[in-house]
CSV table of C-alpha atoms in Angstrom, one decimal:
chain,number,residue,atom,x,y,z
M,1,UNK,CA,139.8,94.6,87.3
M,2,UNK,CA,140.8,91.6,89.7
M,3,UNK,CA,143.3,89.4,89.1
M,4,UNK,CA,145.2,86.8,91.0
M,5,UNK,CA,149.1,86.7,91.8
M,6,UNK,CA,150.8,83.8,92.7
M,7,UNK,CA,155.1,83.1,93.7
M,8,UNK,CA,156.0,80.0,93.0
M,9,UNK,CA,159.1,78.2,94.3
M,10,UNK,CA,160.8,77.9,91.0
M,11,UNK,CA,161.6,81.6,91.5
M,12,UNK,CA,158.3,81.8,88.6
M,13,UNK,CA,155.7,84.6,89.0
M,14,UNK,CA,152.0,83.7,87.1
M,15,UNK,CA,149.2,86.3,87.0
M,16,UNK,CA,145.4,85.0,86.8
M,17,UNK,CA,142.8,86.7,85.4
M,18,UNK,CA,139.8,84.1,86.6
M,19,UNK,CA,141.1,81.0,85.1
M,20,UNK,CA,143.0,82.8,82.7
M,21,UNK,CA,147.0,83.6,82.2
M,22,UNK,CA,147.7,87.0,82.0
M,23,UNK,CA,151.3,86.9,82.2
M,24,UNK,CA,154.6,85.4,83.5
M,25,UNK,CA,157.6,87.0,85.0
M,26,UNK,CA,160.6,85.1,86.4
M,27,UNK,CA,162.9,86.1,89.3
M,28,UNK,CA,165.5,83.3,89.1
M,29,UNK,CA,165.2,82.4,92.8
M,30,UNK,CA,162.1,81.3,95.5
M,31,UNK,CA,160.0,83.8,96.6
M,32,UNK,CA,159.7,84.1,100.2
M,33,UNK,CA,156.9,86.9,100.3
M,34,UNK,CA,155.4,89.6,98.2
M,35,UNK,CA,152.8,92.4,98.9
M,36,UNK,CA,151.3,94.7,96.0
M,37,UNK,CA,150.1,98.2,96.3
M,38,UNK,CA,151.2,101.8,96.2
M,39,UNK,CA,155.0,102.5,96.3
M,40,UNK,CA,155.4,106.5,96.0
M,41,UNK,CA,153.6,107.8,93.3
M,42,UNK,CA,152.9,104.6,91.4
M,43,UNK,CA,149.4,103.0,92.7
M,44,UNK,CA,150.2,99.3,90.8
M,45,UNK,CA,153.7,98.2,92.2
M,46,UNK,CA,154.8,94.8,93.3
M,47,UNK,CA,157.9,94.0,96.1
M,48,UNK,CA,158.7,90.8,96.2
M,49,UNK,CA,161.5,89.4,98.7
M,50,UNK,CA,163.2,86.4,97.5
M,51,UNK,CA,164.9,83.2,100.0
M,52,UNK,CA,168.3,85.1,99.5
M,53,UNK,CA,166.4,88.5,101.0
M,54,UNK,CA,166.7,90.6,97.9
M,55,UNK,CA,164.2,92.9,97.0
M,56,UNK,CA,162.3,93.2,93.6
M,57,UNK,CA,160.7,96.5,93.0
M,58,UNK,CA,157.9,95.9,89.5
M,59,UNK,CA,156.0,98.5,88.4
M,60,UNK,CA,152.8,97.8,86.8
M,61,UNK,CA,152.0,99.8,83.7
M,62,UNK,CA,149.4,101.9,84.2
M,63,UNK,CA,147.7,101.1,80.6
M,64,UNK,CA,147.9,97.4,81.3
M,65,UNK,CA,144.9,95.2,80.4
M,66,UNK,CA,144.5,92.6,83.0
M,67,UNK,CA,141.9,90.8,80.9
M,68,UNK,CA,142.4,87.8,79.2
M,69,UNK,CA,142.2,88.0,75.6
M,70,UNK,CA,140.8,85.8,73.1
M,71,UNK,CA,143.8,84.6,71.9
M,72,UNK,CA,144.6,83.7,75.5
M,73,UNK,CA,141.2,81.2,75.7
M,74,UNK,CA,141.4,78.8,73.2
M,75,UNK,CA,144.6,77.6,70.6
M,76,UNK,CA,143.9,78.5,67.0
M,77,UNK,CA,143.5,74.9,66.4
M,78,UNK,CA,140.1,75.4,67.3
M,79,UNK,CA,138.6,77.7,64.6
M,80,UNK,CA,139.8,75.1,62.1
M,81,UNK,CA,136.1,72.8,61.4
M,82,UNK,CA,136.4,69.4,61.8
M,83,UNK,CA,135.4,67.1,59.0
M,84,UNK,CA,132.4,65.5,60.3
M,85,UNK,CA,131.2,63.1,57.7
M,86,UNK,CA,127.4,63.9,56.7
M,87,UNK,CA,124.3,61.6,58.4
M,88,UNK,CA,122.9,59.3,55.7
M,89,UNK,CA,119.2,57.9,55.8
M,90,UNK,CA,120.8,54.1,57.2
M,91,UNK,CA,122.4,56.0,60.6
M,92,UNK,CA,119.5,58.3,60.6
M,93,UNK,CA,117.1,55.1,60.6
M,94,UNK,CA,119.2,52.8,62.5
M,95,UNK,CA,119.3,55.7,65.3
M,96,UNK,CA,115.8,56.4,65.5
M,97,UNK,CA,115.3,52.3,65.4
M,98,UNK,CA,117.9,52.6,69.1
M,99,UNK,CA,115.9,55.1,70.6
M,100,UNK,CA,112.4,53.6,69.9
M,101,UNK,CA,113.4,49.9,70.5
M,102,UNK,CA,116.1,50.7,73.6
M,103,UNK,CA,114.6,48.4,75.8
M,104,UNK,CA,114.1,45.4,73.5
M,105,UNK,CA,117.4,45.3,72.2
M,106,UNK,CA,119.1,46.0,76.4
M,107,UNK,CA,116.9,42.5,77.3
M,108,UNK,CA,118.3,40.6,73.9
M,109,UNK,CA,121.9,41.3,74.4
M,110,UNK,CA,121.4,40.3,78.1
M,111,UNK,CA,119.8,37.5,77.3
M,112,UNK,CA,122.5,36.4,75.1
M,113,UNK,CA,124.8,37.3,77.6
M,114,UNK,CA,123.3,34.7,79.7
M,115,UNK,CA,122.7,32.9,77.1
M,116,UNK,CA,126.7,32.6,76.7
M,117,UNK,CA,128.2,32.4,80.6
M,118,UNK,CA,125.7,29.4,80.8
M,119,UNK,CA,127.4,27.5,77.6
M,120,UNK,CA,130.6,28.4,79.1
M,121,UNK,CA,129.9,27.1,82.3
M,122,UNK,CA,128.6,23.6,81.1
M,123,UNK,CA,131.4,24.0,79.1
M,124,UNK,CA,133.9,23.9,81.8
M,125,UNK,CA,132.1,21.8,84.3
M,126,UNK,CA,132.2,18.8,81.1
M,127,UNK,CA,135.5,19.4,80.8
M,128,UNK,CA,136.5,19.6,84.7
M,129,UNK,CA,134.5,16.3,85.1
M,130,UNK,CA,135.9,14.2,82.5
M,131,UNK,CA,139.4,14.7,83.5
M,132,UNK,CA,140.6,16.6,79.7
M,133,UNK,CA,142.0,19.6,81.4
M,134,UNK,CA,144.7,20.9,83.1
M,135,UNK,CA,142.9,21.8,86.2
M,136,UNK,CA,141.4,19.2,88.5
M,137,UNK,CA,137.8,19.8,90.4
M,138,UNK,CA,137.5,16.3,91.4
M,139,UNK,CA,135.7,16.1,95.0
M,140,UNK,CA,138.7,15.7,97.8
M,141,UNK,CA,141.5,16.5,94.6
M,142,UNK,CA,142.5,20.3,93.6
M,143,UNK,CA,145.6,19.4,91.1
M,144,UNK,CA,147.3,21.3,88.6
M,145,UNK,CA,149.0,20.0,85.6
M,146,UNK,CA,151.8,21.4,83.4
M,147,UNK,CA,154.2,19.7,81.2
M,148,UNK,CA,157.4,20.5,78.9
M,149,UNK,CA,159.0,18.6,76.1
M,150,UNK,CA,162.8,18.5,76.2
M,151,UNK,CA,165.0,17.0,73.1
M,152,UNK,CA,165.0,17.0,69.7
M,153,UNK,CA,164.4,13.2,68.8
M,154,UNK,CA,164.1,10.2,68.4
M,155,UNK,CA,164.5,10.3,71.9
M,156,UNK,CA,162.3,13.0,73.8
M,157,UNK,CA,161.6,13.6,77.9
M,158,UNK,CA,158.1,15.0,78.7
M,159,UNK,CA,158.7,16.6,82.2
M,160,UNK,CA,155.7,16.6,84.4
M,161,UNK,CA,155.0,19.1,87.1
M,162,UNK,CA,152.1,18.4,89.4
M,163,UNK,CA,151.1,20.7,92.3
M,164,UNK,CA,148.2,20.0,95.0
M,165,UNK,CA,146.2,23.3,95.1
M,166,UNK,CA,143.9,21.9,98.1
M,167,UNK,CA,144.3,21.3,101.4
M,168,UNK,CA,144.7,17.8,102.0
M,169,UNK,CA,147.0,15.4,100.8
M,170,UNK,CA,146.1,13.5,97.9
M,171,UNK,CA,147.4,9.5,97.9
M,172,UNK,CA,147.1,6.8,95.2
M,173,UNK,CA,147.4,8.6,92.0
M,174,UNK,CA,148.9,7.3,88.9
M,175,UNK,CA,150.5,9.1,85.7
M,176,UNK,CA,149.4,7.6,82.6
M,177,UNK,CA,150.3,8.0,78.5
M,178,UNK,CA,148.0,7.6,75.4
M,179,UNK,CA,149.7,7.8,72.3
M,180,UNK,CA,149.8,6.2,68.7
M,181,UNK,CA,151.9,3.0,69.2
M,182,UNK,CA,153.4,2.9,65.7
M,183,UNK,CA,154.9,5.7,66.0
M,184,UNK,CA,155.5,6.2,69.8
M,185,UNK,CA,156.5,4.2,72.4
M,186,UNK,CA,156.9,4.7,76.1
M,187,UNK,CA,159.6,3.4,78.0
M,188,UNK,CA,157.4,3.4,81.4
M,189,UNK,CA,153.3,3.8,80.5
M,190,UNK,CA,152.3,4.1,84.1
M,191,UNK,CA,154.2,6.3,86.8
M,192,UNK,CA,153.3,5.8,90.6
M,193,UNK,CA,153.2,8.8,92.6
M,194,UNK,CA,154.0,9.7,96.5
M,195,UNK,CA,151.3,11.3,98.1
M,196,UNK,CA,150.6,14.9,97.0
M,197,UNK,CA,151.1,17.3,99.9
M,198,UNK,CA,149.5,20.5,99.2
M,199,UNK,CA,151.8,23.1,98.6
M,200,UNK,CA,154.9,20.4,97.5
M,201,UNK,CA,155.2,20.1,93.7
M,202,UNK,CA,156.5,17.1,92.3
M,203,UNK,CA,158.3,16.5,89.3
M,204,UNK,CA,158.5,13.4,86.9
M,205,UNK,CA,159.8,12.3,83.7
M,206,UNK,CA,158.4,10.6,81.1
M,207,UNK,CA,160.9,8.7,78.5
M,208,UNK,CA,159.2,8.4,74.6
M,209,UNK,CA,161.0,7.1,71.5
M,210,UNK,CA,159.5,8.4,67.9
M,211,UNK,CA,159.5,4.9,66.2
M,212,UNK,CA,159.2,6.8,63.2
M,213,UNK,CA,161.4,10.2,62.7
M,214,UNK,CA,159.2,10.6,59.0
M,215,UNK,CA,155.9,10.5,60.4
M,216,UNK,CA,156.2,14.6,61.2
M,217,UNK,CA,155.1,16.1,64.7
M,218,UNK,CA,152.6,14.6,67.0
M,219,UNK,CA,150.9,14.0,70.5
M,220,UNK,CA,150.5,12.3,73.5
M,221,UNK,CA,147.5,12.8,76.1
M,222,UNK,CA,148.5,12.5,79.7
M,223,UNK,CA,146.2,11.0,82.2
M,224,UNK,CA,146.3,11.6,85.8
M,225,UNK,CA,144.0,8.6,87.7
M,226,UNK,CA,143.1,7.9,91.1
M,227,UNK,CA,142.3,4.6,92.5
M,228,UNK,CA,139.2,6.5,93.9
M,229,UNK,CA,137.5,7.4,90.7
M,230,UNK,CA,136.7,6.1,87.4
M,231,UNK,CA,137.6,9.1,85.5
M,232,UNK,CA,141.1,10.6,85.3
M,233,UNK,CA,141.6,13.4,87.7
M,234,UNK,CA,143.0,15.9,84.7
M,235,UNK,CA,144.6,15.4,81.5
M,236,UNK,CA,146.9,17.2,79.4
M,237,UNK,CA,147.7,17.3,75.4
M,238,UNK,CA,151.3,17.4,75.1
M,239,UNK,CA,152.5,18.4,71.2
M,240,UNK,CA,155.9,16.8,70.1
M,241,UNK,CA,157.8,18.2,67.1
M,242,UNK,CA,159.2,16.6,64.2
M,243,UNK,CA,162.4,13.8,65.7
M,244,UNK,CA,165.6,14.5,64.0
M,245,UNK,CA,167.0,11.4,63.0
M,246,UNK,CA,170.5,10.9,64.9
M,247,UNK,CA,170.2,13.1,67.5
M,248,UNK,CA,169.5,11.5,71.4
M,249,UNK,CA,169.3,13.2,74.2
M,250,UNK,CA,170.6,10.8,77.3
């Protein structure tokens, strides 16, 4: 029989039968070398030197089985059957419907696959072109929109942050509010805007008083415009909670 031998650094010997492991034997320190053969009158014996230079003297016995045994191959975990549930006459049918109609059904669901970027493309091409997202496509005007609501009413600040994503400066653009005039009302409706260097952010603020505290949460769209175009540049839908009466944030 042939088997393999191997000294590992953690001091750990391992013998291989193929893939197989026979058995372990530890020596507590790193082996430095080892050489296995006859050693007087035994034919199986081991020396192994270790990094300290002591020498191990094993003796292999001369009924040992070097073979790996079956209980060695697999855990017992896998004589226990698995509880495979029995193939009724629908999966049997359905399976049979796969194999013979694989290429119809591959060609529908790429179809509809197409079939659903498309929609999602038109989608966001409407969207990018009439201004009512976040994200600006405009030809000569790559913006970017975001917005946060500070204060608890009746008083609230909607901060604007607007970033040019392109690479040239963007000039004559305008910041804009639609919102339900009984119950909101802006204390500037249109914001004039330096020229948008790419790279720069700008912030601005936008003042709103809830006119009525009862009326529960609501919205106000915010419209960026260029003289340039007749459509706004991006929008953005900007929720406000429920004002609580007597509290004003300066």
């Amino acid at each position: 029989a042939k088997a393999l031998l191997l000294g590992l650094a953690s001091g750990e010997l391992r013998l291989y039968s193929e893939r197989h492991l026979v058995a372990t034997l530890r020596l507590g320190e790193p082996i430095t070398a080892m050489r296995f053969g006859s050693y007087g009158r035994e034919e199986g014996s081991l020396l192994a030197v270790s990094a300290s230079g002591a020498l191990t003297v094993k003796m292999l016995q001369r009924k040992a089985r070097l073979e790996a045994g079956e209980s060695r191959e697999a855990p017992p975990e896998q004589d226990v059957p698995l509880s495979v549930p029995k193939k009724t006459r629908l999966y049997i049918e359905q399976t049979q419907r796969e194999r013979e109609q694989a290429v119809e059904m591959h060609r529908a669901f790429q179809r509809d696959l197409c079939q659903l970027r498309l929609s999602t493309a038109r989608a966001y091409v409407k969207l990018a072109r009439s201004g009512r997202g976040p994200l600006s496509s405009a030809p000569g005007a790559k913006l970017r929109l975001a917005a946060q609501v500070r204060g608890m009413g009746p008083l609230f600040r909607i901060r604007l942050s607007l970033h040019n994503t392109g690479e040239e400066p963007v000039a004559d653009v305008v910041v804009a509010f639609s919102l339900n005039p009984a119950v909101y009302r802006v204390r500037q409706p249109l914001l004039k805007l330096p020229a948008l260097v790419p790279g720069v952010p700008v912030q601005l603020d936008g003042d709103v008083d809830c006119l009525q505290p009862a009326a529960g949460p609501g919205s106000v769209r915010v419209f960026v415009s260029s003289a340039r175009s007749t459509l706004p540049l991006l929008s953005a839908l900007v929720k406000l909670p429920a004002a609580q009466g007597g509290l004003l944030e300066g």
